[in-house]
Amino acid sequence: MTENSFWTCPPQAQVRGSGQYTVTLVLPPFLDDAAELPSNDPEAAREFAASFGTVDAVLEYGGERNISDGFALTTRDDLEWIQVGVWGNVIGIADPALADEGNSWPVLEQVGNLAKRFPGAKIVGAATVDCGAVHEEAAWVVPGFEPVHSEGWPDGDGMPPWTLEGDPGAVLEACGVTARTAKDADVPYDPEDPAATYWGGLGELILGARHPWRRPQVRTSAFRVRHTHAATDLMEEVWIPS
């Protein structure tokens, strides 16, 4: 596997900001009452990593690590690492290529791609990036409903208006997520004000007990990847100061 990439900046270029960026799939049957996730399957994780829409090739296997370990984004090299887990009928990926500043909507693109590959799955994606101002994007696909997409700047004075598509209320009701559920989970939810709502947190509530990312000891597989040309260009725009 060649090391050639699409970067135009050097490996030690400094990264600005921080964020969280995940997509999670739950394949039927939906066993929402399961308290524990099965062990990670490294081979299945590698297969999923290689097929993910932002990835051009898997270059290196970095072993297993706890979800809580993550990757500190310091230099450009750190942007090449992703975490992937396959825990039975649950699949998750954390990839900095999902971060955006309102121009490309990579979360919506990848959630849409996965919905075509895995019909019948619940799919929740969310990315938050703070590079001086916070930008959020979230997308949900739940069988039987139109996709929900939310995107904008929570503190966005002077920023473009918030984007909200689909019927989030209907999706939340179908998944048993109420205003009380959100309040008990400390997830801000205001049906009248999308900018005051934490859409990533609502996505976690949709998946319930099958959501992996707040389970510190759950194991994932780490991979260094070559991202696609488009994903690399977006990461340079978002993460690398000009």
Short mmCIF file of C-alpha atoms in Angstrom, two decimals:
data_model
loop_
_atom_site.label_atom_id
_atom_site.label_comp_id
_atom_site.label_asym_id
_atom_site.label_seq_id
_atom_site.Cartn_x
_atom_site.Cartn_y
_atom_site.Cartn_z
CA MET A 1 0.00 0.00 0.00
CA THR A 2 1.58 3.28 -1.03
CA GLU A 3 1.97 6.17 1.38
CA ASN A 4 1.07 8.81 -1.21
CA SER A 5 -1.58 11.20 0.03
CA PHE A 6 -3.48 14.25 -1.14
CA TRP A 7 -2.13 16.63 1.50
CA THR A 8 -0.61 19.90 0.35
CA CYS A 9 0.77 20.79 3.81
CA PRO A 10 3.70 19.11 5.62
CA PRO A 11 3.18 16.26 8.14
CA GLN A 12 4.05 18.48 11.11
CA ALA A 13 1.65 21.28 10.17
CA GLN A 14 -0.16 22.37 13.33
CA VAL A 15 -3.83 21.56 13.84
CA ARG A 16 -6.15 24.23 15.20
CA GLY A 17 -9.12 23.56 17.41
CA SER A 18 -10.75 20.38 18.63
CA GLY A 19 -13.91 18.42 18.11
CA GLN A 20 -15.94 15.23 18.18
CA TYR A 21 -17.00 13.42 15.01
CA THR A 22 -18.73 10.05 14.90
CA VAL A 23 -21.17 7.99 12.90
CA THR A 24 -22.96 5.03 14.50
CA LEU A 25 -25.11 2.36 12.88
CA VAL A 26 -27.41 -0.09 14.63
CA LEU A 27 -28.48 -2.94 12.39
CA PRO A 28 -31.75 -4.77 13.01
CA PRO A 29 -32.88 -6.39 15.20
CA PHE A 30 -32.88 -3.37 17.52
CA LEU A 31 -32.01 -4.80 20.94
CA ASP A 32 -32.31 -1.49 22.78
CA ASP A 33 -32.45 -3.08 26.21
CA ALA A 34 -29.03 -4.74 25.92
CA ALA A 35 -26.79 -3.40 28.68
CA GLU A 36 -23.47 -4.57 27.23
CA LEU A 37 -21.96 -4.47 23.77
CA PRO A 38 -20.16 -7.54 22.38
CA SER A 39 -16.39 -7.40 21.94
CA ASN A 40 -15.02 -5.44 19.01
CA ASP A 41 -14.31 -7.45 15.84
CA PRO A 42 -11.01 -6.07 14.46
CA GLU A 43 -11.34 -7.72 11.05
CA ALA A 44 -14.86 -6.43 10.53
CA ALA A 45 -13.69 -3.01 11.77
CA ARG A 46 -10.92 -2.95 9.17
CA GLU A 47 -13.38 -3.92 6.43
CA PHE A 48 -15.74 -1.13 7.45
CA ALA A 49 -12.90 1.41 7.66
CA ALA A 50 -11.77 0.56 4.13
CA SER A 51 -15.31 0.99 2.80
CA PHE A 52 -16.14 4.26 4.56
CA GLY A 53 -16.81 7.14 2.20
CA THR A 54 -14.02 9.44 3.45
CA VAL A 55 -11.34 6.73 3.24
CA ASP A 56 -9.25 6.02 0.15
CA ALA A 57 -7.11 3.27 1.72
CA VAL A 58 -6.18 1.76 5.09
CA LEU A 59 -2.41 2.15 5.54
CA GLU A 60 -1.70 0.86 9.04
CA TYR A 61 -3.35 -0.99 11.90
CA GLY A 62 -2.70 0.70 15.23
CA GLY A 63 -4.11 -1.99 17.49
CA GLU A 64 -7.07 -1.79 19.82
CA ARG A 65 -7.73 1.05 22.25
CA ASN A 66 -10.46 2.23 24.55
CA ILE A 67 -12.95 4.69 23.13
CA SER A 68 -11.91 7.14 25.85
CA ASP A 69 -8.31 7.19 24.59
CA GLY A 70 -9.20 8.89 21.32
CA PHE A 71 -6.55 10.84 19.41
CA ALA A 72 -5.16 14.23 20.34
CA LEU A 73 -5.15 16.47 17.28
CA THR A 74 -1.80 18.25 17.33
CA THR A 75 -0.29 17.89 13.87
CA ARG A 76 -1.49 16.90 10.43
CA ASP A 77 -0.33 13.33 11.07
CA ASP A 78 -2.97 12.99 13.79
CA LEU A 79 -5.72 13.65 11.23
CA GLU A 80 -4.84 10.40 9.46
CA TRP A 81 -5.98 8.22 12.39
CA ILE A 82 -9.53 6.94 12.83
CA GLN A 83 -11.23 4.67 15.37
CA VAL A 84 -13.65 1.98 14.23
CA GLY A 85 -15.63 -0.55 16.23
CA VAL A 86 -17.90 -3.39 15.21
CA TRP A 87 -19.76 -4.71 18.25
CA GLY A 88 -22.26 -7.26 17.01
CA ASN A 89 -25.04 -5.31 15.29
CA VAL A 90 -23.49 -1.95 16.23
CA ILE A 91 -20.88 -0.23 14.04
CA GLY A 92 -19.16 3.04 14.90
CA ILE A 93 -16.48 5.25 13.39
CA ALA A 94 -14.72 8.38 14.67
CA ASP A 95 -13.08 10.29 11.82
CA PRO A 96 -11.89 13.93 11.81
CA ALA A 97 -12.87 14.10 8.13
CA LEU A 98 -16.47 14.40 9.35
CA ALA A 99 -15.84 17.88 10.76
CA ASP A 100 -17.05 20.86 8.77
CA GLU A 101 -17.64 24.58 9.07
CA GLY A 102 -20.94 24.70 7.23
CA ASN A 103 -19.75 24.39 3.66
CA SER A 104 -19.75 20.69 2.76
CA TRP A 105 -22.02 18.75 5.19
CA PRO A 106 -19.88 15.59 5.35
CA VAL A 107 -21.98 14.03 8.13
CA LEU A 108 -25.11 14.18 5.99
CA GLU A 109 -23.21 12.79 3.00
CA GLN A 110 -21.78 9.81 4.87
CA VAL A 111 -24.99 9.02 6.75
CA GLY A 112 -26.83 9.09 3.41
CA ASN A 113 -24.27 6.80 1.81
CA LEU A 114 -24.55 4.32 4.68
CA ALA A 115 -28.34 4.37 4.53
CA LYS A 116 -28.10 3.08 0.97
CA ARG A 117 -25.65 0.35 1.99
CA PHE A 118 -27.52 -0.70 5.13
CA PRO A 119 -31.25 -0.31 4.50
CA GLY A 120 -33.25 -0.78 7.67
CA ALA A 121 -30.47 0.43 9.97
CA LYS A 122 -30.70 3.28 12.45
CA ILE A 123 -27.85 5.64 11.61
CA VAL A 124 -26.80 8.65 13.65
CA GLY A 125 -23.92 10.97 12.79
CA ALA A 126 -22.70 14.08 14.58
CA ALA A 127 -19.69 16.36 14.36
CA THR A 128 -18.79 19.34 16.51
CA VAL A 129 -15.70 21.39 15.75
CA ASP A 130 -14.37 24.37 17.71
CA CYS A 131 -11.79 26.38 15.80
CA GLY A 132 -12.53 29.64 17.57
CA ALA A 133 -16.27 29.32 17.01
CA VAL A 134 -18.31 26.15 17.43
CA HIS A 135 -19.99 24.52 14.43
CA GLU A 136 -22.30 21.52 14.73
CA GLU A 137 -23.74 19.08 12.22
CA ALA A 138 -25.96 16.07 12.87
CA ALA A 139 -27.88 13.65 10.67
CA TRP A 140 -30.25 10.83 11.60
CA VAL A 141 -31.74 8.04 9.53
CA VAL A 142 -34.47 5.98 11.22
CA PRO A 143 -36.49 3.45 9.17
CA GLY A 144 -39.90 4.75 8.20
CA PHE A 145 -39.01 8.45 8.40
CA GLU A 146 -37.40 11.05 6.23
CA PRO A 147 -33.77 11.79 7.16
CA VAL A 148 -33.21 14.55 9.71
CA HIS A 149 -30.36 16.99 9.15
CA SER A 150 -29.30 19.80 11.47
CA GLU A 151 -26.40 22.19 10.90
CA GLY A 152 -25.30 25.55 12.18
CA TRP A 153 -23.45 27.71 14.71
CA PRO A 154 -24.92 27.53 18.26
CA ASP A 155 -23.50 30.95 19.11
CA GLY A 156 -23.76 32.15 15.56
CA ASP A 157 -24.29 35.89 15.72
CA GLY A 158 -23.72 37.06 12.17
CA MET A 159 -23.52 33.48 10.88
CA PRO A 160 -25.87 31.91 8.30
CA PRO A 161 -29.28 30.79 9.64
CA TRP A 162 -29.62 27.31 11.15
CA THR A 163 -30.36 24.47 8.72
CA LEU A 164 -32.99 21.95 9.84
CA GLU A 165 -34.57 19.42 7.51
CA GLY A 166 -36.89 16.51 8.21
CA ASP A 167 -39.27 15.99 11.14
CA PRO A 168 -37.12 15.52 14.25
CA GLY A 169 -40.14 15.50 16.56
CA ALA A 170 -41.67 12.50 14.79
CA VAL A 171 -38.36 10.60 14.84
CA LEU A 172 -37.80 11.30 18.53
CA GLU A 173 -41.35 10.25 19.42
CA ALA A 174 -40.98 7.00 17.46
CA CYS A 175 -37.73 6.25 19.31
CA GLY A 176 -39.24 7.00 22.72
CA VAL A 177 -37.27 10.22 23.27
CA THR A 178 -39.39 12.88 25.00
CA ALA A 179 -38.61 16.33 26.34
CA ARG A 180 -38.42 14.72 29.79
CA THR A 181 -35.99 12.08 28.51
CA ALA A 182 -33.76 14.81 27.13
CA LYS A 183 -33.96 16.83 30.35
CA ASP A 184 -33.11 13.82 32.50
CA ALA A 185 -30.10 13.15 30.26
CA ASP A 186 -29.06 16.82 30.44
CA VAL A 187 -29.44 17.21 26.67
CA PRO A 188 -30.69 20.69 25.68
CA TYR A 189 -33.80 20.35 23.51
CA ASP A 190 -35.97 23.23 22.36
CA PRO A 191 -38.37 22.32 19.51
CA GLU A 192 -38.79 26.03 18.76
CA ASP A 193 -35.08 26.89 18.65
CA PRO A 194 -32.80 24.48 16.77
CA ALA A 195 -29.71 26.52 17.68
CA ALA A 196 -30.44 25.92 21.38
CA THR A 197 -30.76 22.15 20.90
CA TYR A 198 -27.92 19.64 21.24
CA TRP A 199 -28.62 17.50 18.18
CA GLY A 200 -25.71 15.16 18.75
CA GLY A 201 -27.01 14.36 22.22
CA LEU A 202 -30.51 13.69 20.90
CA GLY A 203 -28.94 11.27 18.42
CA GLU A 204 -27.34 9.40 21.30
CA LEU A 205 -30.74 9.12 22.97
CA ILE A 206 -32.23 7.73 19.73
CA LEU A 207 -29.75 4.84 19.86
CA GLY A 208 -30.20 4.39 23.60
CA ALA A 209 -28.24 1.53 25.13
CA ARG A 210 -26.68 0.71 21.77
CA HIS A 211 -24.80 4.02 21.61
CA PRO A 212 -21.10 3.24 22.22
CA TRP A 213 -19.28 6.56 22.45
CA ARG A 214 -19.87 7.34 26.12
CA ARG A 215 -18.63 3.93 27.26
CA PRO A 216 -14.98 4.62 28.14
CA GLN A 217 -13.86 0.99 28.31
CA VAL A 218 -15.40 -0.15 25.03
CA ARG A 219 -12.63 -1.21 22.65
CA THR A 220 -12.13 0.08 19.14
CA SER A 221 -9.63 -0.58 16.35
CA ALA A 222 -7.28 2.24 15.34
CA PHE A 223 -6.27 2.70 11.70
CA ARG A 224 -4.08 5.17 9.90
CA VAL A 225 -5.75 5.89 6.59
CA ARG A 226 -5.29 7.84 3.42
CA HIS A 227 -8.40 9.93 3.10
CA THR A 228 -9.97 10.67 -0.25
CA HIS A 229 -8.95 13.78 -2.15
CA ALA A 230 -12.20 15.56 -1.23
CA ALA A 231 -11.96 14.58 2.45
CA THR A 232 -8.32 15.69 2.63
CA ASP A 233 -9.12 19.05 1.06
CA LEU A 234 -11.90 19.59 3.61
CA MET A 235 -9.66 18.64 6.54
CA GLU A 236 -7.00 21.11 5.41
CA GLU A 237 -9.68 23.80 5.21
CA VAL A 238 -11.13 23.01 8.64
CA TRP A 239 -8.15 21.89 10.71
CA ILE A 240 -5.00 23.50 9.26
CA PRO A 241 -4.60 27.28 9.71
CA SER A 242 -4.01 29.05 6.41
#
